[in-house]
mmCIF file of C-alpha atoms (C1' of nucleotides) in Angstrom:
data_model
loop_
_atom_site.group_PDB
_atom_site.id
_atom_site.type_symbol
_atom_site.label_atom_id
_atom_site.label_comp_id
_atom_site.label_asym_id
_atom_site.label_seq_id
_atom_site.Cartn_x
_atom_site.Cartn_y
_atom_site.Cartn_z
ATOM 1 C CA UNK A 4 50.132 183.402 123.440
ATOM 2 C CA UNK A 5 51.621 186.644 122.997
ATOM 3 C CA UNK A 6 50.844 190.234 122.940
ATOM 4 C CA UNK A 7 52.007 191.183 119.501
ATOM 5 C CA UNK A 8 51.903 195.063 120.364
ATOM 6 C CA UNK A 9 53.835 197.786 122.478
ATOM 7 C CA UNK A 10 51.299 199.815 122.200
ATOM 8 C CA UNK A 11 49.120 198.035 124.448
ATOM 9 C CA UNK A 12 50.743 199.470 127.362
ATOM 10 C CA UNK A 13 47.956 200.911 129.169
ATOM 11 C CA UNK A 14 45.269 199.519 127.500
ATOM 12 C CA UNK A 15 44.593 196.353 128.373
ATOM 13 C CA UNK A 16 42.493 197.817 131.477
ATOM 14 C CA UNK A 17 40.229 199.302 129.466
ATOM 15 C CA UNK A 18 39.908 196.399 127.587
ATOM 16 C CA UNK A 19 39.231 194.198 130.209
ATOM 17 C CA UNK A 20 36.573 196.360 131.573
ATOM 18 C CA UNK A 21 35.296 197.378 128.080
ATOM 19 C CA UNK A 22 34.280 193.370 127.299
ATOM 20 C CA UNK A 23 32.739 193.028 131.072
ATOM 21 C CA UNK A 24 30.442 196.034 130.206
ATOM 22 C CA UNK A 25 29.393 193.538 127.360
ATOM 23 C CA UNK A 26 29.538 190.256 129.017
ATOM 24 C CA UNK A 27 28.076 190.190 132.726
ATOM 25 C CA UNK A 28 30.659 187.653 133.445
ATOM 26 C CA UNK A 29 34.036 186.454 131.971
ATOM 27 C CA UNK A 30 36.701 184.035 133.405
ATOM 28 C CA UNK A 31 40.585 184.691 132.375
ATOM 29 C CA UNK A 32 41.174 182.118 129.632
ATOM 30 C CA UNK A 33 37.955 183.276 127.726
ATOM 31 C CA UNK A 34 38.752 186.879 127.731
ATOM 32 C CA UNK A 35 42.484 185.997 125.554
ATOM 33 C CA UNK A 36 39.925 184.461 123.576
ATOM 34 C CA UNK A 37 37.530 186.957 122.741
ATOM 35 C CA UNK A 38 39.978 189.580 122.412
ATOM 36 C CA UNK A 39 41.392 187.428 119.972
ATOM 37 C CA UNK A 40 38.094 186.680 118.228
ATOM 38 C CA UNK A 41 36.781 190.003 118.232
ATOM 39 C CA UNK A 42 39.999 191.960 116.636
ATOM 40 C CA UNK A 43 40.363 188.441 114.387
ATOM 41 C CA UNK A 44 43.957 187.789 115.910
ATOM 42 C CA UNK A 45 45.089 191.425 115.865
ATOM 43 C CA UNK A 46 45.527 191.583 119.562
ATOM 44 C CA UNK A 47 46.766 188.473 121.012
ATOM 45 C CA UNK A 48 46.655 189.013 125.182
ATOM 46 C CA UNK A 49 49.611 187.212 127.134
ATOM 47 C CA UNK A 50 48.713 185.449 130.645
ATOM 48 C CA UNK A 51 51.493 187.016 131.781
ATOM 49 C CA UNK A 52 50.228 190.122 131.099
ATOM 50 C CA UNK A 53 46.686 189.163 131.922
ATOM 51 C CA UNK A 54 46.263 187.793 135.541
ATOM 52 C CA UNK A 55 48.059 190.319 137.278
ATOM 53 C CA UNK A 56 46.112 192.470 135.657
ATOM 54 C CA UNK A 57 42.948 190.662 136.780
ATOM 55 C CA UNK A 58 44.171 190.765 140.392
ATOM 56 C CA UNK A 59 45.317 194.394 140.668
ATOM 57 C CA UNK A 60 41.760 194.972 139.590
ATOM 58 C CA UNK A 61 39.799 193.350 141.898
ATOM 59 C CA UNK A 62 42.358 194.414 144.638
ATOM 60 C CA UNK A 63 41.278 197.974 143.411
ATOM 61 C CA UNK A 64 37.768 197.396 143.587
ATOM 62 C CA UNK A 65 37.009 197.396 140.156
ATOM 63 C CA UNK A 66 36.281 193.507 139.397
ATOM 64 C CA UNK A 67 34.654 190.799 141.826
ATOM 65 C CA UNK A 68 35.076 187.554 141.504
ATOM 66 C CA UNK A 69 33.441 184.024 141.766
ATOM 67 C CA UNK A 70 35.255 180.882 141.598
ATOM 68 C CA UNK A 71 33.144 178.160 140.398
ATOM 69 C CA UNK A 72 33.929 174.421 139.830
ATOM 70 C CA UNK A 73 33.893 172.532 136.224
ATOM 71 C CA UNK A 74 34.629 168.789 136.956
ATOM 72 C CA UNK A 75 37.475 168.381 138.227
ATOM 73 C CA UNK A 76 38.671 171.919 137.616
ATOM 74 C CA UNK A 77 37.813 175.595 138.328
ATOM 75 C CA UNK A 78 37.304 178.882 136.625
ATOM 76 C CA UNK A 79 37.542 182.312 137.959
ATOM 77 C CA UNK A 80 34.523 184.458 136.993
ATOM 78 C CA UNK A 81 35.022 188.306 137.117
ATOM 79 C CA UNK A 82 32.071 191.187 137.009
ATOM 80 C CA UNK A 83 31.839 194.261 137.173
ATOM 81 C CA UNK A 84 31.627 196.471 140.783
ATOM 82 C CA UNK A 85 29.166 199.400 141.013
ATOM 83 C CA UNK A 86 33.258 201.038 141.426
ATOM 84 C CA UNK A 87 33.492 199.315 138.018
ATOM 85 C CA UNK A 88 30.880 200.341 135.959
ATOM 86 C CA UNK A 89 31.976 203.854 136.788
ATOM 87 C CA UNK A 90 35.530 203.331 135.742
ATOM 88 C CA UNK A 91 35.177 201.922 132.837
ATOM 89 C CA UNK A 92 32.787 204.956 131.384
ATOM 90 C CA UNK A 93 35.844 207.003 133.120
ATOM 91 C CA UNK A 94 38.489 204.539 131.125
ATOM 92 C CA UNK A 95 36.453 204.712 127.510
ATOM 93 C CA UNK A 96 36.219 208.660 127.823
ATOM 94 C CA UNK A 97 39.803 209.118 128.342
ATOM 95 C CA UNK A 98 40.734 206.309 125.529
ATOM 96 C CA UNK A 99 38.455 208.157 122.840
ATOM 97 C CA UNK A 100 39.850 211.186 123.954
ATOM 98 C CA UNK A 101 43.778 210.159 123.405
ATOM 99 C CA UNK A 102 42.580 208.271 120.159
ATOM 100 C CA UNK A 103 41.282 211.992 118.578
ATOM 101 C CA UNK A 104 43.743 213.425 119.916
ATOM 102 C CA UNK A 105 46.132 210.891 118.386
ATOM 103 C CA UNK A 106 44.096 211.431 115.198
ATOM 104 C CA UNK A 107 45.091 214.720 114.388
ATOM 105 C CA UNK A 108 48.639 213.968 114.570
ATOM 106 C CA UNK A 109 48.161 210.569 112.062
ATOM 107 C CA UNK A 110 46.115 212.731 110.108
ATOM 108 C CA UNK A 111 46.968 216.279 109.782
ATOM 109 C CA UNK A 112 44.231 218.724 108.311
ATOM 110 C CA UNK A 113 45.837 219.745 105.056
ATOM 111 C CA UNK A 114 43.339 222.639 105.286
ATOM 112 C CA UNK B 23 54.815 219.733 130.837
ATOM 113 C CA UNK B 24 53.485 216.606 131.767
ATOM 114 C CA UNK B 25 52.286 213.785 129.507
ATOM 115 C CA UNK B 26 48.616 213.291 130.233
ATOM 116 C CA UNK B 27 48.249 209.795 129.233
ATOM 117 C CA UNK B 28 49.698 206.100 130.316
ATOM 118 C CA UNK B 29 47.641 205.504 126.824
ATOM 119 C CA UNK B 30 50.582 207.317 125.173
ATOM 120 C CA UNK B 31 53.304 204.311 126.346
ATOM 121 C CA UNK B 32 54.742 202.738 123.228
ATOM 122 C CA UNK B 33 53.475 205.257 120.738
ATOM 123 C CA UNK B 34 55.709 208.611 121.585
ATOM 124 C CA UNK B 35 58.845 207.091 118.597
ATOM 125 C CA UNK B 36 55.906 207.246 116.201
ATOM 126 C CA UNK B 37 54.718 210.561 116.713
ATOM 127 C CA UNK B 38 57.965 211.634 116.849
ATOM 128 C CA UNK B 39 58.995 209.903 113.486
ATOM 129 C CA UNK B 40 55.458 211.024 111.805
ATOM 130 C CA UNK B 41 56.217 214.251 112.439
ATOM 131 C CA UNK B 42 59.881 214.722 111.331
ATOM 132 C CA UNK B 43 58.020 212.731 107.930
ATOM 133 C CA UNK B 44 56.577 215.889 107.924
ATOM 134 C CA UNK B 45 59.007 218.554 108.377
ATOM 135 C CA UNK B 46 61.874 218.020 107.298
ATOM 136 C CA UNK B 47 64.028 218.910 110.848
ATOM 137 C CA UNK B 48 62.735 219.879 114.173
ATOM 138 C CA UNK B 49 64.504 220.377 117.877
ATOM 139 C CA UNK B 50 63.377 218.688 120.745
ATOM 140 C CA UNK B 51 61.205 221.734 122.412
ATOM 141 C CA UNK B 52 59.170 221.949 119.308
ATOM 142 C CA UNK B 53 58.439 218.536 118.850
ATOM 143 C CA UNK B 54 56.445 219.452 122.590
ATOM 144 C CA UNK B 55 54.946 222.643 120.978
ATOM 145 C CA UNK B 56 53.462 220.845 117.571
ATOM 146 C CA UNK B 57 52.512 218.043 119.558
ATOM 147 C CA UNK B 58 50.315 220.437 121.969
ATOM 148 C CA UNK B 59 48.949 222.262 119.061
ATOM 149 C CA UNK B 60 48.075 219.919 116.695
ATOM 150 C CA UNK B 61 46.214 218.285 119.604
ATOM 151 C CA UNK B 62 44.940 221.386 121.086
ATOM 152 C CA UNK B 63 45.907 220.553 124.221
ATOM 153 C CA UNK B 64 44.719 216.932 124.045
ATOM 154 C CA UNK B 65 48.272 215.592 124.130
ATOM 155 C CA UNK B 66 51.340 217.379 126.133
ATOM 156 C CA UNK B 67 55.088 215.651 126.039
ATOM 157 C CA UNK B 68 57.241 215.776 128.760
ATOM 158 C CA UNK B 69 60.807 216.471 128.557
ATOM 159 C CA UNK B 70 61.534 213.776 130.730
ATOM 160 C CA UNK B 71 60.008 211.614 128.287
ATOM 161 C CA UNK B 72 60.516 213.064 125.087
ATOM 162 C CA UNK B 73 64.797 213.867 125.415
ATOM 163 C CA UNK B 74 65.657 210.072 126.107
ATOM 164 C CA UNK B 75 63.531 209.377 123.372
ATOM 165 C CA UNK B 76 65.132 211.350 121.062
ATOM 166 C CA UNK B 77 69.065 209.965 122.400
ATOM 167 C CA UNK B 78 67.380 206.439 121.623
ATOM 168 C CA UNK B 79 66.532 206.916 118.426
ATOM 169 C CA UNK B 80 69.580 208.849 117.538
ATOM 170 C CA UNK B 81 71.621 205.745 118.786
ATOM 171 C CA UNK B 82 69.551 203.129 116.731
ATOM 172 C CA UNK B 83 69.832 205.016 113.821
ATOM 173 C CA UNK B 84 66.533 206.511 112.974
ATOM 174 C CA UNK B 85 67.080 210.155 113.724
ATOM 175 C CA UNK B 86 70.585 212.617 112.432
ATOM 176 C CA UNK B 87 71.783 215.375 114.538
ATOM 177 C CA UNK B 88 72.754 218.476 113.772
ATOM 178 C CA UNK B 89 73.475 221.392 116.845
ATOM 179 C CA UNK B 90 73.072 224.679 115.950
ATOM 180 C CA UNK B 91 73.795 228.016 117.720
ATOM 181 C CA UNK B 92 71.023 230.613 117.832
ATOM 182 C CA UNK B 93 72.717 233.797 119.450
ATOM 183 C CA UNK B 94 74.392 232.368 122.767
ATOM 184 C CA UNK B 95 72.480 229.413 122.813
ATOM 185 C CA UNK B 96 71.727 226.358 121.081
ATOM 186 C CA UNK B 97 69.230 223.855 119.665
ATOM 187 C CA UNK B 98 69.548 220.587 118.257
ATOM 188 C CA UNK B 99 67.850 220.081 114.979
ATOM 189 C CA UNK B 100 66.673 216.462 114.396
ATOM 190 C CA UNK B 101 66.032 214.467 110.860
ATOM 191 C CA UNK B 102 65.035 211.440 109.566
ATOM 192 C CA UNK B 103 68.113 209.191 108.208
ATOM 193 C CA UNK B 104 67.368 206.702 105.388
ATOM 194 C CA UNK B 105 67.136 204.153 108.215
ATOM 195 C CA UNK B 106 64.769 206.317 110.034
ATOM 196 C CA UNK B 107 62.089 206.665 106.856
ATOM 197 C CA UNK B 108 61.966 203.092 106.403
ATOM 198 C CA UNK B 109 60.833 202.995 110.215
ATOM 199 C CA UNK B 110 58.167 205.319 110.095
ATOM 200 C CA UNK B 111 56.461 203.608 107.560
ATOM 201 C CA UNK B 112 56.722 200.509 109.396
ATOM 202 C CA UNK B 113 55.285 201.936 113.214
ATOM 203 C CA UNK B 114 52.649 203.859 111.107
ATOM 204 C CA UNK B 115 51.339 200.748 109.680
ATOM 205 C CA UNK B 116 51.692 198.875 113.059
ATOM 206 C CA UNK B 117 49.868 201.971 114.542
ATOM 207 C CA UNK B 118 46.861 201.498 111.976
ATOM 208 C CA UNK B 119 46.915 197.979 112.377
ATOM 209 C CA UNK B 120 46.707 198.423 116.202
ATOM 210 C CA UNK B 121 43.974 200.885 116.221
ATOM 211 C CA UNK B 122 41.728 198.905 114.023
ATOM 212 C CA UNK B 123 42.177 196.138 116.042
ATOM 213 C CA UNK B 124 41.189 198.800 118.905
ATOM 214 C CA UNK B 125 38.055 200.153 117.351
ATOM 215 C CA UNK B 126 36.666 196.278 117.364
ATOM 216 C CA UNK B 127 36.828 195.805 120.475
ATOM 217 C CA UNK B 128 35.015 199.648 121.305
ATOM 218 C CA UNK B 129 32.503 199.505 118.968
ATOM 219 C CA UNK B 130 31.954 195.576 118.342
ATOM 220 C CA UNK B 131 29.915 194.936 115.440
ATOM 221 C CA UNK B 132 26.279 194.544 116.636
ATOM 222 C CA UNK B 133 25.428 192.814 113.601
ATOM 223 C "C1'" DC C 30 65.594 247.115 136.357
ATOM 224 C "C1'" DT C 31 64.273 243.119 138.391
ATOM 225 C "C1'" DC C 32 61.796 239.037 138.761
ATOM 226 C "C1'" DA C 33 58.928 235.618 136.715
ATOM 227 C "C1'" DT C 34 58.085 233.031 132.744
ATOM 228 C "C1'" DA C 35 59.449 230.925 128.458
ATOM 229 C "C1'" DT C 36 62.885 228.681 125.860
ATOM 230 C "C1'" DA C 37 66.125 224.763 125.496
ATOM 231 C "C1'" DC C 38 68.968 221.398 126.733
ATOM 232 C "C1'" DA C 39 69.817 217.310 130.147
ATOM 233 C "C1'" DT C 40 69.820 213.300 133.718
ATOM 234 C "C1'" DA C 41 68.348 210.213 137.572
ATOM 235 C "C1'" DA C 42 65.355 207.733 140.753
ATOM 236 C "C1'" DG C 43 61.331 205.409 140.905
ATOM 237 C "C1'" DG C 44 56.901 203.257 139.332
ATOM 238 C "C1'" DT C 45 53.928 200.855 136.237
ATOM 239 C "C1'" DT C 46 53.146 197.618 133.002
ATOM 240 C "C1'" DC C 47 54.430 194.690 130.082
ATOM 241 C "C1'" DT C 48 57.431 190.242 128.093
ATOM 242 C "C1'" DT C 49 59.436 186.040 128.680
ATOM 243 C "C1'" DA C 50 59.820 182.053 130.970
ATOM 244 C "C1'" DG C 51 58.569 178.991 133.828
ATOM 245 C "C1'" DG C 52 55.156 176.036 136.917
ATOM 246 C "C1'" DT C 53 50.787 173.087 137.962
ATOM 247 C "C1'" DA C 54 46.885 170.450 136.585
ATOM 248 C "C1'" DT C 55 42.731 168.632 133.963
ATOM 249 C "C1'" DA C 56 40.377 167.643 129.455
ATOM 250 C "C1'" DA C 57 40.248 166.532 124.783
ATOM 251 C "C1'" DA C 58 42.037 165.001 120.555
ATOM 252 C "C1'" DT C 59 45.208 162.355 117.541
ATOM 253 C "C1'" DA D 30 49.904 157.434 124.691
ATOM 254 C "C1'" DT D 31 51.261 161.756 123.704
ATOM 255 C "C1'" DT D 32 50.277 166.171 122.206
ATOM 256 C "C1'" DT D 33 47.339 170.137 122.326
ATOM 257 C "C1'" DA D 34 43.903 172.919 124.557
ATOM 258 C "C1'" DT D 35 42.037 174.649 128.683
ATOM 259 C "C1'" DA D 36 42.842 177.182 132.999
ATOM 260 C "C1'" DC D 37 44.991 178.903 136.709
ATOM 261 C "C1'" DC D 38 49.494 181.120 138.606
ATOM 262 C "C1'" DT D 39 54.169 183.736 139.688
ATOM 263 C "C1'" DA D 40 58.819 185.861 139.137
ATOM 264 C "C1'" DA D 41 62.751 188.145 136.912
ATOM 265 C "C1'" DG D 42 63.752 191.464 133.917
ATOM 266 C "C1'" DA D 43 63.043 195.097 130.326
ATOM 267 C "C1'" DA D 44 60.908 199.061 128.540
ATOM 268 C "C1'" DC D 45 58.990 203.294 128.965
ATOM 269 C "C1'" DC D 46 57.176 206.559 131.258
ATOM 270 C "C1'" DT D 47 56.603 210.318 135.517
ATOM 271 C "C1'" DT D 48 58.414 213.324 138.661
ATOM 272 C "C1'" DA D 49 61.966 215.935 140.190
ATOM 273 C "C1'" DT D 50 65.879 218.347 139.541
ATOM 274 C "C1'" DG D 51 69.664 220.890 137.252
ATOM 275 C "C1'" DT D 52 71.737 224.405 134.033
ATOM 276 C "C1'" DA D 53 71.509 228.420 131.212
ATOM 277 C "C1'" DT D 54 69.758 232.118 128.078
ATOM 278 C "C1'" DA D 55 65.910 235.166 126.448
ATOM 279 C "C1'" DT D 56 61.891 237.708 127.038
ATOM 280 C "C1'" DG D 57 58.124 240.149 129.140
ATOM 281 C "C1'" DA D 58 55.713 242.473 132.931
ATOM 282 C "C1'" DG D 59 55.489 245.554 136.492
#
DNA sequence: CTCATATACATAAGGTTCTTAGGTATAAAT
DNA sequence: ATTTATACCTAAGAACCTTATGTATATGAG
């Protein structure tokens, strides 16, 4: 499991909270996999990358979490905080924002 | 000058190398000014940022030197080697592949 | 003419965020 | 029975940026 791209680098927040705004409730392991899914291997997450991640935002207020058993084992589920919902709309503005802005220098006008 | 955007991490070399596909040579200072234009504002390098880039890239190979004086002062004009044309093709393409992957996850196919 | 701003280079300390590498344990598949 | 998948975790280190600072010349405003 890797992360294929430098360019992640400080978007895998927005991510996160993007696919919670979709999902009511995700555990760790199944967000790698729907990132993966969704962008058909494109973005591969790393665990490494992931859980801290996970933790920094619920120690931020952002996430809360619910541990619930399976068998023998346990998953953590994450959803969104009120403090959530309002970051993420914060998160996606400032991400479409960068992309136009990024946009323009891809793609020139040749006007 | 500041940089506006954690978003930006990992993506600066390609700007950098997109636009130098573009003009032939620039210096360092108006790599900052194009970048704010062609943006409008939307994305503004720092120098903290942008000179290390630019002694990185130099080392690896991807960008030629060439200081100039203007009156009592200087600049330092950067190109594109060989080396460096073959790269920008390559982080473009990454960049495209990246963003698409991006884009699936913001606007998932409600299909 | 003087003082602030713009131009133009540079480095260094520190922080954030990732990669890589490891660790633990259960469940399923071969 | 052993490998692969699921599912959590942490730690060392690297990369890349921010913030702060430094130096020096040129220009513009009052």
């Amino acid at each position: 499991m890797y992360m294929s791209s430098k360019l992640l680098r400080g978007s895998l927040e927005t991510i996160i909270l993007k696919l919670l705004s979709e999902h009511q409730e995700l555990y760790g392991y199944e967000i790698t996999q729907l990132v993966e899914e969704q962008t058909t291997g494109g973005i591969k997450l790393t665990q490494g990358a992931l859980y801290p991640a996970l933790h920094k935002m619920e120690a931020k207020g952002t996430l809360s979490v619910e541990t619930r058993s399976i068998g023998n084992r346990y998953r953590k589920y994450y959803s969104l905080t009120k403090k959530g919902k309002t970051e993420v709309a914060k998160l996606l503005n400032e991400m479409e924002q960068f992309l136009a802005s990024l946009q323009l220098i891809l793609n020139p006008k040749t006007a």
